[in-house]
Short mmCIF file of C-alpha atoms and ligand atoms in Angstrom, two decimals:
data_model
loop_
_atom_site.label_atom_id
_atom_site.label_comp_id
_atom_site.label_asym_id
_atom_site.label_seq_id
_atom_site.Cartn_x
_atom_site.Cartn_y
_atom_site.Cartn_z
CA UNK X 1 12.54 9.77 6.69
CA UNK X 2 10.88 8.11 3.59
CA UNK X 3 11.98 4.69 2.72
CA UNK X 4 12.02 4.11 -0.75
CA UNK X 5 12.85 0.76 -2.63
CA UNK X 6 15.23 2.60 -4.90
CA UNK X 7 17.85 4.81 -1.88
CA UNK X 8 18.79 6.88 -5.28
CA UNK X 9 15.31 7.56 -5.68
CA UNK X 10 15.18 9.12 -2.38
CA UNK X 11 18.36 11.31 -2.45
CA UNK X 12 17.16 12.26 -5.87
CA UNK X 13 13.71 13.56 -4.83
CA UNK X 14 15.73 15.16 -1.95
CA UNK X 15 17.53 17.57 -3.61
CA UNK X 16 15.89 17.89 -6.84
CA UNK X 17 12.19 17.78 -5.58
CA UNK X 18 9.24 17.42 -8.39
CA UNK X 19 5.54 17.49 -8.18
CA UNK X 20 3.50 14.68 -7.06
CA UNK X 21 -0.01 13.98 -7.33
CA UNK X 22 -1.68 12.26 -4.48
CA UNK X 23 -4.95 11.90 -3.39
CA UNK X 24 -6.62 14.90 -1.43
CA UNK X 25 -7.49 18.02 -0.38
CA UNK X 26 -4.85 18.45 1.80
CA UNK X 27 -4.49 16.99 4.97
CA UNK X 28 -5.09 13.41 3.45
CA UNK X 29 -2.56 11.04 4.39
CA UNK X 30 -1.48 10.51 1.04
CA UNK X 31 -0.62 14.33 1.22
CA UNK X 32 1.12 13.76 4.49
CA UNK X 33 2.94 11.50 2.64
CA UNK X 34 4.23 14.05 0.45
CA UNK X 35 5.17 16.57 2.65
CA UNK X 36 7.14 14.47 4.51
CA UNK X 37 9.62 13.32 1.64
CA UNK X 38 10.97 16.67 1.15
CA UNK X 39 10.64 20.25 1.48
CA UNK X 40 11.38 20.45 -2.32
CA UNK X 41 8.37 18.16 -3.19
CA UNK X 42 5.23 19.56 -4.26
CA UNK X 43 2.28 18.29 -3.42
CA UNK X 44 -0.78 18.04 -6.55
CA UNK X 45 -3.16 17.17 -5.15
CA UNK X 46 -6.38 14.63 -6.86
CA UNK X 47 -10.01 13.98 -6.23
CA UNK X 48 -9.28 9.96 -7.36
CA UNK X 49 -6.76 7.41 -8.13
CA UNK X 50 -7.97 7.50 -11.30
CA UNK X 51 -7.06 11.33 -11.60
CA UNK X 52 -3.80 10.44 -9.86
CA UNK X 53 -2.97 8.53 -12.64
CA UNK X 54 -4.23 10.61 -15.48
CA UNK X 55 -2.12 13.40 -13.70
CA UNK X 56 1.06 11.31 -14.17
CA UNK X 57 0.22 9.33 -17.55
CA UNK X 58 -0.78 13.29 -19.42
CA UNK X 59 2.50 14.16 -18.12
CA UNK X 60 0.86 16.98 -15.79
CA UNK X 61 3.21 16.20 -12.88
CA UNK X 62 6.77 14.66 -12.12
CA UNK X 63 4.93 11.45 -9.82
CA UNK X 64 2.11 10.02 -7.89
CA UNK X 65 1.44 8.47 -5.30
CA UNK X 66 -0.97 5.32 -4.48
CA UNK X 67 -1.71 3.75 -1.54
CA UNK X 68 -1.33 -0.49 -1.79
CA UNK X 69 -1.63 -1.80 1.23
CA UNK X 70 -2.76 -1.47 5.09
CA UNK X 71 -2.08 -3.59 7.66
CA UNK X 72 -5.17 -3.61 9.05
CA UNK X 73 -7.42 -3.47 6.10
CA UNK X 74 -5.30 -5.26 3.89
CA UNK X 75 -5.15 -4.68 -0.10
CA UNK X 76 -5.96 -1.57 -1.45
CA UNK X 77 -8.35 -2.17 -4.31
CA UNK X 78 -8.98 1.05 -5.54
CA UNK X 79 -5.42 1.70 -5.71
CA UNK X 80 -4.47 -1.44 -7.19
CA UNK X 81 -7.28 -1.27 -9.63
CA UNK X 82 -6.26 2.45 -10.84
CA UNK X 83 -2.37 0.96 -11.26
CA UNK X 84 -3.08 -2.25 -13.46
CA UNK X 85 -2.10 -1.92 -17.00
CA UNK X 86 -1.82 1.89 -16.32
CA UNK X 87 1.25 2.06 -18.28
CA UNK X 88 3.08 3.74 -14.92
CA UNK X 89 5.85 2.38 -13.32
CA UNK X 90 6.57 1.73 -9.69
CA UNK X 91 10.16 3.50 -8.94
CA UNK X 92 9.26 3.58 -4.75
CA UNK X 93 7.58 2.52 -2.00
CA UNK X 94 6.80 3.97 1.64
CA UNK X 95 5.74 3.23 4.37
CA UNK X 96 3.41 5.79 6.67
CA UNK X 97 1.98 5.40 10.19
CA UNK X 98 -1.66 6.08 10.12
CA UNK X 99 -2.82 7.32 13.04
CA UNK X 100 -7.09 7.49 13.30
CA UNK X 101 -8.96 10.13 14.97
CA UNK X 102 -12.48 11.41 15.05
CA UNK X 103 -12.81 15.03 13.92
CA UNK X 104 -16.10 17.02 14.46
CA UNK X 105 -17.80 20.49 14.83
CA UNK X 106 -17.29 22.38 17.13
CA UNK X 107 -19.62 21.27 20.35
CA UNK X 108 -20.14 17.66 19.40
CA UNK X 109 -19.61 15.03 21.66
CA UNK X 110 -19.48 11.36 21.62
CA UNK X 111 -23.43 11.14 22.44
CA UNK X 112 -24.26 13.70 19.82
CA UNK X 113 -22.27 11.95 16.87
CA UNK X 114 -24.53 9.36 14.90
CA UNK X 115 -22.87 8.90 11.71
CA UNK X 116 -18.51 8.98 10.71
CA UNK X 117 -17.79 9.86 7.20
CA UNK X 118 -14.40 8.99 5.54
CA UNK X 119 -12.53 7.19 2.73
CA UNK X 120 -13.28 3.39 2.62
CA UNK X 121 -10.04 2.67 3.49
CA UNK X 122 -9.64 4.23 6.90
CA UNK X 123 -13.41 3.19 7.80
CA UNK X 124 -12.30 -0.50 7.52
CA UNK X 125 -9.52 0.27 9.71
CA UNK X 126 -11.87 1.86 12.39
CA UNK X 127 -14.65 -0.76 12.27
CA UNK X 128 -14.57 -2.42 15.80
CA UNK X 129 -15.32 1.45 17.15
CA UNK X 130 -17.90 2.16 15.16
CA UNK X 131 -19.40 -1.05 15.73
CA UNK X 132 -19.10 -0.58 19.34
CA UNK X 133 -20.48 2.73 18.74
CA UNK X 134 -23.13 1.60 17.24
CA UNK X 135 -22.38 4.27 14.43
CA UNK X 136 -23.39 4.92 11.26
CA UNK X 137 -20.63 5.15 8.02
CA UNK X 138 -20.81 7.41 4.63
CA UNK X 139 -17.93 7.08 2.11
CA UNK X 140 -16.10 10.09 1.07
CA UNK X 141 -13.22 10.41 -1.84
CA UNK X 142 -10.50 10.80 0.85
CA UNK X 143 -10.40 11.05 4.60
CA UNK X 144 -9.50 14.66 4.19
CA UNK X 145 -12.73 15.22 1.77
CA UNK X 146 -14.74 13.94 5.09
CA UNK X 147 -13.16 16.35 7.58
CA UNK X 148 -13.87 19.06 4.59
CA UNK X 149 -17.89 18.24 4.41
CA UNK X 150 -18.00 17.76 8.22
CA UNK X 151 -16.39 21.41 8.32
CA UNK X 152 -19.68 22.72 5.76
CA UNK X 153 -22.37 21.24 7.75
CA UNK X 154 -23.95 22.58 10.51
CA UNK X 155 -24.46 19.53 12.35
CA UNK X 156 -22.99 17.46 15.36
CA UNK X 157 -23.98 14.59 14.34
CA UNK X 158 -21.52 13.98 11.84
CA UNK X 159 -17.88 13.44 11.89
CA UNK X 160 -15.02 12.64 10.18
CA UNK X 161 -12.08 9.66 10.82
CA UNK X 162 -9.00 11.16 9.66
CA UNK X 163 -5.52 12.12 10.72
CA UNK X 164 -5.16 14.29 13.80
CA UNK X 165 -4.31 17.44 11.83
CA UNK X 166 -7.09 17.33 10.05
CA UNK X 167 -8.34 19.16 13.11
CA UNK X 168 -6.51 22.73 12.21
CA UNK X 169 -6.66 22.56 8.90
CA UNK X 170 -10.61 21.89 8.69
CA UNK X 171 -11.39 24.18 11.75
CA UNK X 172 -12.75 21.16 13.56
CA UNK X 173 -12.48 19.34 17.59
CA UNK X 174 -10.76 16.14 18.14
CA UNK X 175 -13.68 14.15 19.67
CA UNK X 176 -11.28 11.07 20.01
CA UNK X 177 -7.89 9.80 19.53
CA UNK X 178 -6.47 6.31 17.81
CA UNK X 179 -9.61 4.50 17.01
CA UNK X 180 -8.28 2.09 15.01
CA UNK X 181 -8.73 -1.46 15.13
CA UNK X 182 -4.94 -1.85 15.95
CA UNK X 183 -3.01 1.01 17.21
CA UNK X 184 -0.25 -0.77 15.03
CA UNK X 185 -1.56 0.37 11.62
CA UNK X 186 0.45 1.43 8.35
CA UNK X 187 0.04 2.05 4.93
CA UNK X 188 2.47 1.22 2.03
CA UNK X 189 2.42 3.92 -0.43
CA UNK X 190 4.26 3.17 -4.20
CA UNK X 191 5.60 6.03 -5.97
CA UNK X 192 4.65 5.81 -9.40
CA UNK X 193 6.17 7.85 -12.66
CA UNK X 194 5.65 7.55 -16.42
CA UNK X 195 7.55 4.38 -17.72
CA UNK X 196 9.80 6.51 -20.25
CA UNK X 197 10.70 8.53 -17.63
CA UNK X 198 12.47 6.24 -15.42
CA UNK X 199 15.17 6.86 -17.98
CA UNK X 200 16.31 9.87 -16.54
CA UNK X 201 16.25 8.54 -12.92
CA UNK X 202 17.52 5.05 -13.28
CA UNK X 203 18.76 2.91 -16.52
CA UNK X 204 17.82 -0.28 -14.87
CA UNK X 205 14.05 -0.35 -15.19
CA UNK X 206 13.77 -3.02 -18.19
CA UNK X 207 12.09 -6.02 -16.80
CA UNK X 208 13.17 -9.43 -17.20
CA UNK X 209 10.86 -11.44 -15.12
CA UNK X 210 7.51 -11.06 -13.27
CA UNK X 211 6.51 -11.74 -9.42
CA UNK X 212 2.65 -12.40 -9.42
CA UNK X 213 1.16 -12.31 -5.70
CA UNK X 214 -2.50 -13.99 -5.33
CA UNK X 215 -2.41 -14.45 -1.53
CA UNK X 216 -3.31 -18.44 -0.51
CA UNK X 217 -2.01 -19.60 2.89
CA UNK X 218 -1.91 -23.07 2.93
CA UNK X 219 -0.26 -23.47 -0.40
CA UNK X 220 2.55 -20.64 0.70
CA UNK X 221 3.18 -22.71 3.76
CA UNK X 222 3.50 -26.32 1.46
CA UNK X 223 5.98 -24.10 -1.13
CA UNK X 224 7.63 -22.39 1.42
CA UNK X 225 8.24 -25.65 3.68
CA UNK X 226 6.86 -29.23 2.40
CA UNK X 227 5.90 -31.62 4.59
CA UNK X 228 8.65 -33.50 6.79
CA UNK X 229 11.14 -30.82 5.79
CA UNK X 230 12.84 -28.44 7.95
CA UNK X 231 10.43 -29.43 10.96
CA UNK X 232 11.70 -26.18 13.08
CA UNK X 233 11.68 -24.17 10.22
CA UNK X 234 8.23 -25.26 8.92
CA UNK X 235 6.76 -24.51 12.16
CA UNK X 236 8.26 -20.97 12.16
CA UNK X 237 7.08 -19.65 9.26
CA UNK X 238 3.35 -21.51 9.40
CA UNK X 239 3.03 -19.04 12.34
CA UNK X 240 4.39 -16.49 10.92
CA UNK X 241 1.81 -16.97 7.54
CA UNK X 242 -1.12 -17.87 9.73
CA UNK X 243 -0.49 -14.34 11.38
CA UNK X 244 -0.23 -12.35 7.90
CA UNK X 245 -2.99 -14.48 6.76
CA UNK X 246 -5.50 -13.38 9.68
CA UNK X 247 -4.15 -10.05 8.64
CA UNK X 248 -4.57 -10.59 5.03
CA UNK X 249 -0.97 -10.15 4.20
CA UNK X 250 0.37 -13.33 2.85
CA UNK X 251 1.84 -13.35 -1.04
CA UNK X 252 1.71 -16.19 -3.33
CA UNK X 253 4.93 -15.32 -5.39
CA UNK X 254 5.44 -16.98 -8.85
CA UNK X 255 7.91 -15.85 -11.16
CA UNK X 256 7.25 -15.23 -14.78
CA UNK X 257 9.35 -14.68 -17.99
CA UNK X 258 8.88 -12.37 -20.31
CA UNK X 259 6.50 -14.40 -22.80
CA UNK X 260 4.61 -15.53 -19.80
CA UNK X 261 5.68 -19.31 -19.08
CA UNK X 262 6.70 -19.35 -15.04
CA UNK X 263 10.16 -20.47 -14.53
CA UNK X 264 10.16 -23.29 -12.42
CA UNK X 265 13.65 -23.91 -11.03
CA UNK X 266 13.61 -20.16 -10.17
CA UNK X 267 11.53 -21.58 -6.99
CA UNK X 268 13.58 -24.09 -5.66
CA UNK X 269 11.81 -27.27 -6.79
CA UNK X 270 7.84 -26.06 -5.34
CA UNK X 271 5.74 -26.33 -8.60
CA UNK X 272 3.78 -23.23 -10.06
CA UNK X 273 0.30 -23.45 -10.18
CA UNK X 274 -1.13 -20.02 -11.29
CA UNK X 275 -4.46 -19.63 -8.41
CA UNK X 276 -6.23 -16.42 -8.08
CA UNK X 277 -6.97 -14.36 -11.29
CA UNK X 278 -4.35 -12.00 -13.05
CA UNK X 279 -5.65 -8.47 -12.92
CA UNK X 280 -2.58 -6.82 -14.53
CA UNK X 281 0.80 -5.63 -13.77
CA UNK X 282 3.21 -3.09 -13.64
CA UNK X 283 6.56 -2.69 -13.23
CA UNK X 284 9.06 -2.59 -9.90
CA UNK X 285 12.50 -1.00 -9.42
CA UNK X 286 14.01 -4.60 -8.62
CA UNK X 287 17.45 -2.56 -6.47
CA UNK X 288 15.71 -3.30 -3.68
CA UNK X 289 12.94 -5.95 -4.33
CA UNK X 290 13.09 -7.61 -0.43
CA UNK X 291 12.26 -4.41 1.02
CA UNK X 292 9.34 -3.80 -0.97
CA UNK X 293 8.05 -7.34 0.53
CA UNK X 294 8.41 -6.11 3.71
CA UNK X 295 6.43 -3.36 3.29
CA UNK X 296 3.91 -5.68 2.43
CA UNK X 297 4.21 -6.92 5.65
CA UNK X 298 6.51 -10.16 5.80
CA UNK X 299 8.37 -9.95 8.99
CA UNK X 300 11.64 -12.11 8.24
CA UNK X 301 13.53 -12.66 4.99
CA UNK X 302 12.62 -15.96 4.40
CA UNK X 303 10.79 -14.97 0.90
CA UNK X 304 14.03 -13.45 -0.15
CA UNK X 305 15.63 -16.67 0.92
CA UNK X 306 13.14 -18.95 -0.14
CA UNK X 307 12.18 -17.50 -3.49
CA UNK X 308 14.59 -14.43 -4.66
CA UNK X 309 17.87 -15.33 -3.81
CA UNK X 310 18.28 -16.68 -7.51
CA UNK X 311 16.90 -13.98 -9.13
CA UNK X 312 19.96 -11.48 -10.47
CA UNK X 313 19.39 -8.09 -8.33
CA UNK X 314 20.28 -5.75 -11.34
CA UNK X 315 16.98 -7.19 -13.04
CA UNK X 316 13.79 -5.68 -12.62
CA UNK X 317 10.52 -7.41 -12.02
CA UNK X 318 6.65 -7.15 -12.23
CA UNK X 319 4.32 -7.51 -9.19
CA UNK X 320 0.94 -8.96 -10.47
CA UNK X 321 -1.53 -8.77 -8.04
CA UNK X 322 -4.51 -10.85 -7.70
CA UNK X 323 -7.85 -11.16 -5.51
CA UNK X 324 -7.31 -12.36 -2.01
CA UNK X 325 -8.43 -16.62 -2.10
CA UNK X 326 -10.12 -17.81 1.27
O1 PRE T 401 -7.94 9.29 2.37
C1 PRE T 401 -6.74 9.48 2.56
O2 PRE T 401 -6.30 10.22 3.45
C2 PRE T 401 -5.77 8.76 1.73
O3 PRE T 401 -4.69 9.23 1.53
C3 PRE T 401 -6.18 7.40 1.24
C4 PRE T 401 -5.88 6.28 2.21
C5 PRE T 401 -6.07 4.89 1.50
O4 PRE T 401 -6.59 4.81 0.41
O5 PRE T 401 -5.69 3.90 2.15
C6 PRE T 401 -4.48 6.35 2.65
C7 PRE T 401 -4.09 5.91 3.87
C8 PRE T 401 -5.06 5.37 4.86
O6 PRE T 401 -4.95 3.96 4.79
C9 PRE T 401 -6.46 5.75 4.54
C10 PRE T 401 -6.80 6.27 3.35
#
């Protein structure tokens, strides 16, 4: 069942349906995504983000869909990069199991396959086997878009990396199952509309504040839990950020008003420094902001405790996202 930040959002797409554009051909995991909301949904699917987008901003289509985040690869650029100052709004978020497997023709094998092709995304989340492999990688618009030109060639010495039922739908062999770095891997999806549309869906969408997220470690963990306080607590949660900072998962959250000062007491006495650079923003359904951060990967509610338990839940908010800091 999808999970979506906004439960209303869900029900609603449930019984009413609507078209979504997503990434494809079919068989991409951002069309997986779709199918599995509802029966009602249709599927549009889009050569790039960028098309997503245009799909949803021209008013061609109900929603669309971008992926954000992966647990093993980390941020999303592409995605990100279409969404900034695109005007759309985030009303949703999910959360899909990727599962990786190697897709060829027909009579290749392991020792006839020299080079994978897929989208940039789920070739970062393979890399340890095709560095044990000692295999070759080509970029293609979507994972599905690799199983297709693997399907028009002739040769067995290409494949794709791609969701399992790629394999019907392309007319291809599964060579190999879950080659991903971690067989624990999942992508965060947001479900994204035109902002005057929310209207119709939800009357709560004006925003009121902004959550910016540059990721940087350290200073999370001296926010979070200065020095000499909370010594248990401290030593929880720098465990718990050194983990989603090997991962690449851990948020730098600073709150912003409307004409762009930060709010300082919003955070519980840490100061606000802005780090990282501001790429843009768009707006978040705030009904169920905590959720959304766990779908970024945060494992305990400590940023809800730490950081949005002041915040007034019938607000919405902004998620600014900024480069990853070393
Ligand atoms: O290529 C696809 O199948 C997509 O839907 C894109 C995408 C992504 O951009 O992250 C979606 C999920 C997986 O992480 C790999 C690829």
């Amino acid at each position: 069942m999808p999970q979506f930040v906004d439960d209303r959002l869900n029900e609603f797409l449930q019984s009413d349906g609507g078209s979504i554009a997503h990434l494809g051909p079919s068989g991409s995991f951002s069309h997986e995504v779709c199918s599995s909301i509802s029966s009602r949904v249709r599927p549009e699917p889009r050569r790039t983000f960028g098309d997503v987008i245009d799909a949803v901003v021209t008013q061609n289509v109900d929603y669309g869909l971008i992926p954000i985040y992966n647990t093993i690869a980390g941020q999303i650029i592409a995605g990100w990069s279409a969404l900034l100052d695109s005007g759309v709004i985030a009303v949703g978020a999910y959360v899909h199991r990727i599962s990786l497997a190697l897709l060829a023709r027909e009579g290749a094998t392991l020792s006839t396959i020299r080079r994978v092709v897929s989208h940039s995304a789920a070739l970062r989340q393979s890399s340890h086997w095709q560095r044990r492999m000692l295999i070759g990688a080509q970029v293609s618009h979507s994972t599905a878009a690799g199983a297709a030109l693997v399907s028009r060639t002739r040769s067995r010495e290409l494949a794709a990396i791609g969701s399992p039922n790629l394999a019907d739908r392309y007319n291809l062999s599964l060579v190999a199952h879950d080659i991903a770095n971690d067989v624990d891997n999942e992508t965060t999806f947001l479900l994204i509309q035109r902002q005057n549309d929310t209207a119709a869906t939800d009357n709560k969408f004006q925003r009121t504040s902004q959550i910016c997220c540059p990721v940087s470690p350290n200073v999370l963990l001296s926010r979070v839990a200065p020095e000499g306080e909370r010594a248990n607590e401290r030593e929880r949660l720098r465990s718990q950020i050194s983990f989603t900072c090997r991962s690449g998962r851990a948020l730098e959250i600073f709150l912003k008003n409307e004409d762009g000062s930060t709010n300082e007491t919003l955070i519980h006495g840490c100061s606000v420094r802005t780090e990282g650079r501001y790429l843009g923003h768009i707006p978040v359904a705030a009904t169920n902001v905590d959720r959304l951060y766990r779908a970024f990967g945060f494992q305990s509610n400590f940023l809800r405790d730490h950081f949005l338990g002041n915040i007034p839940k019938d607000n919405s908010y902004i998620v600014i996202y900024s480069r990853v800091l070393q």
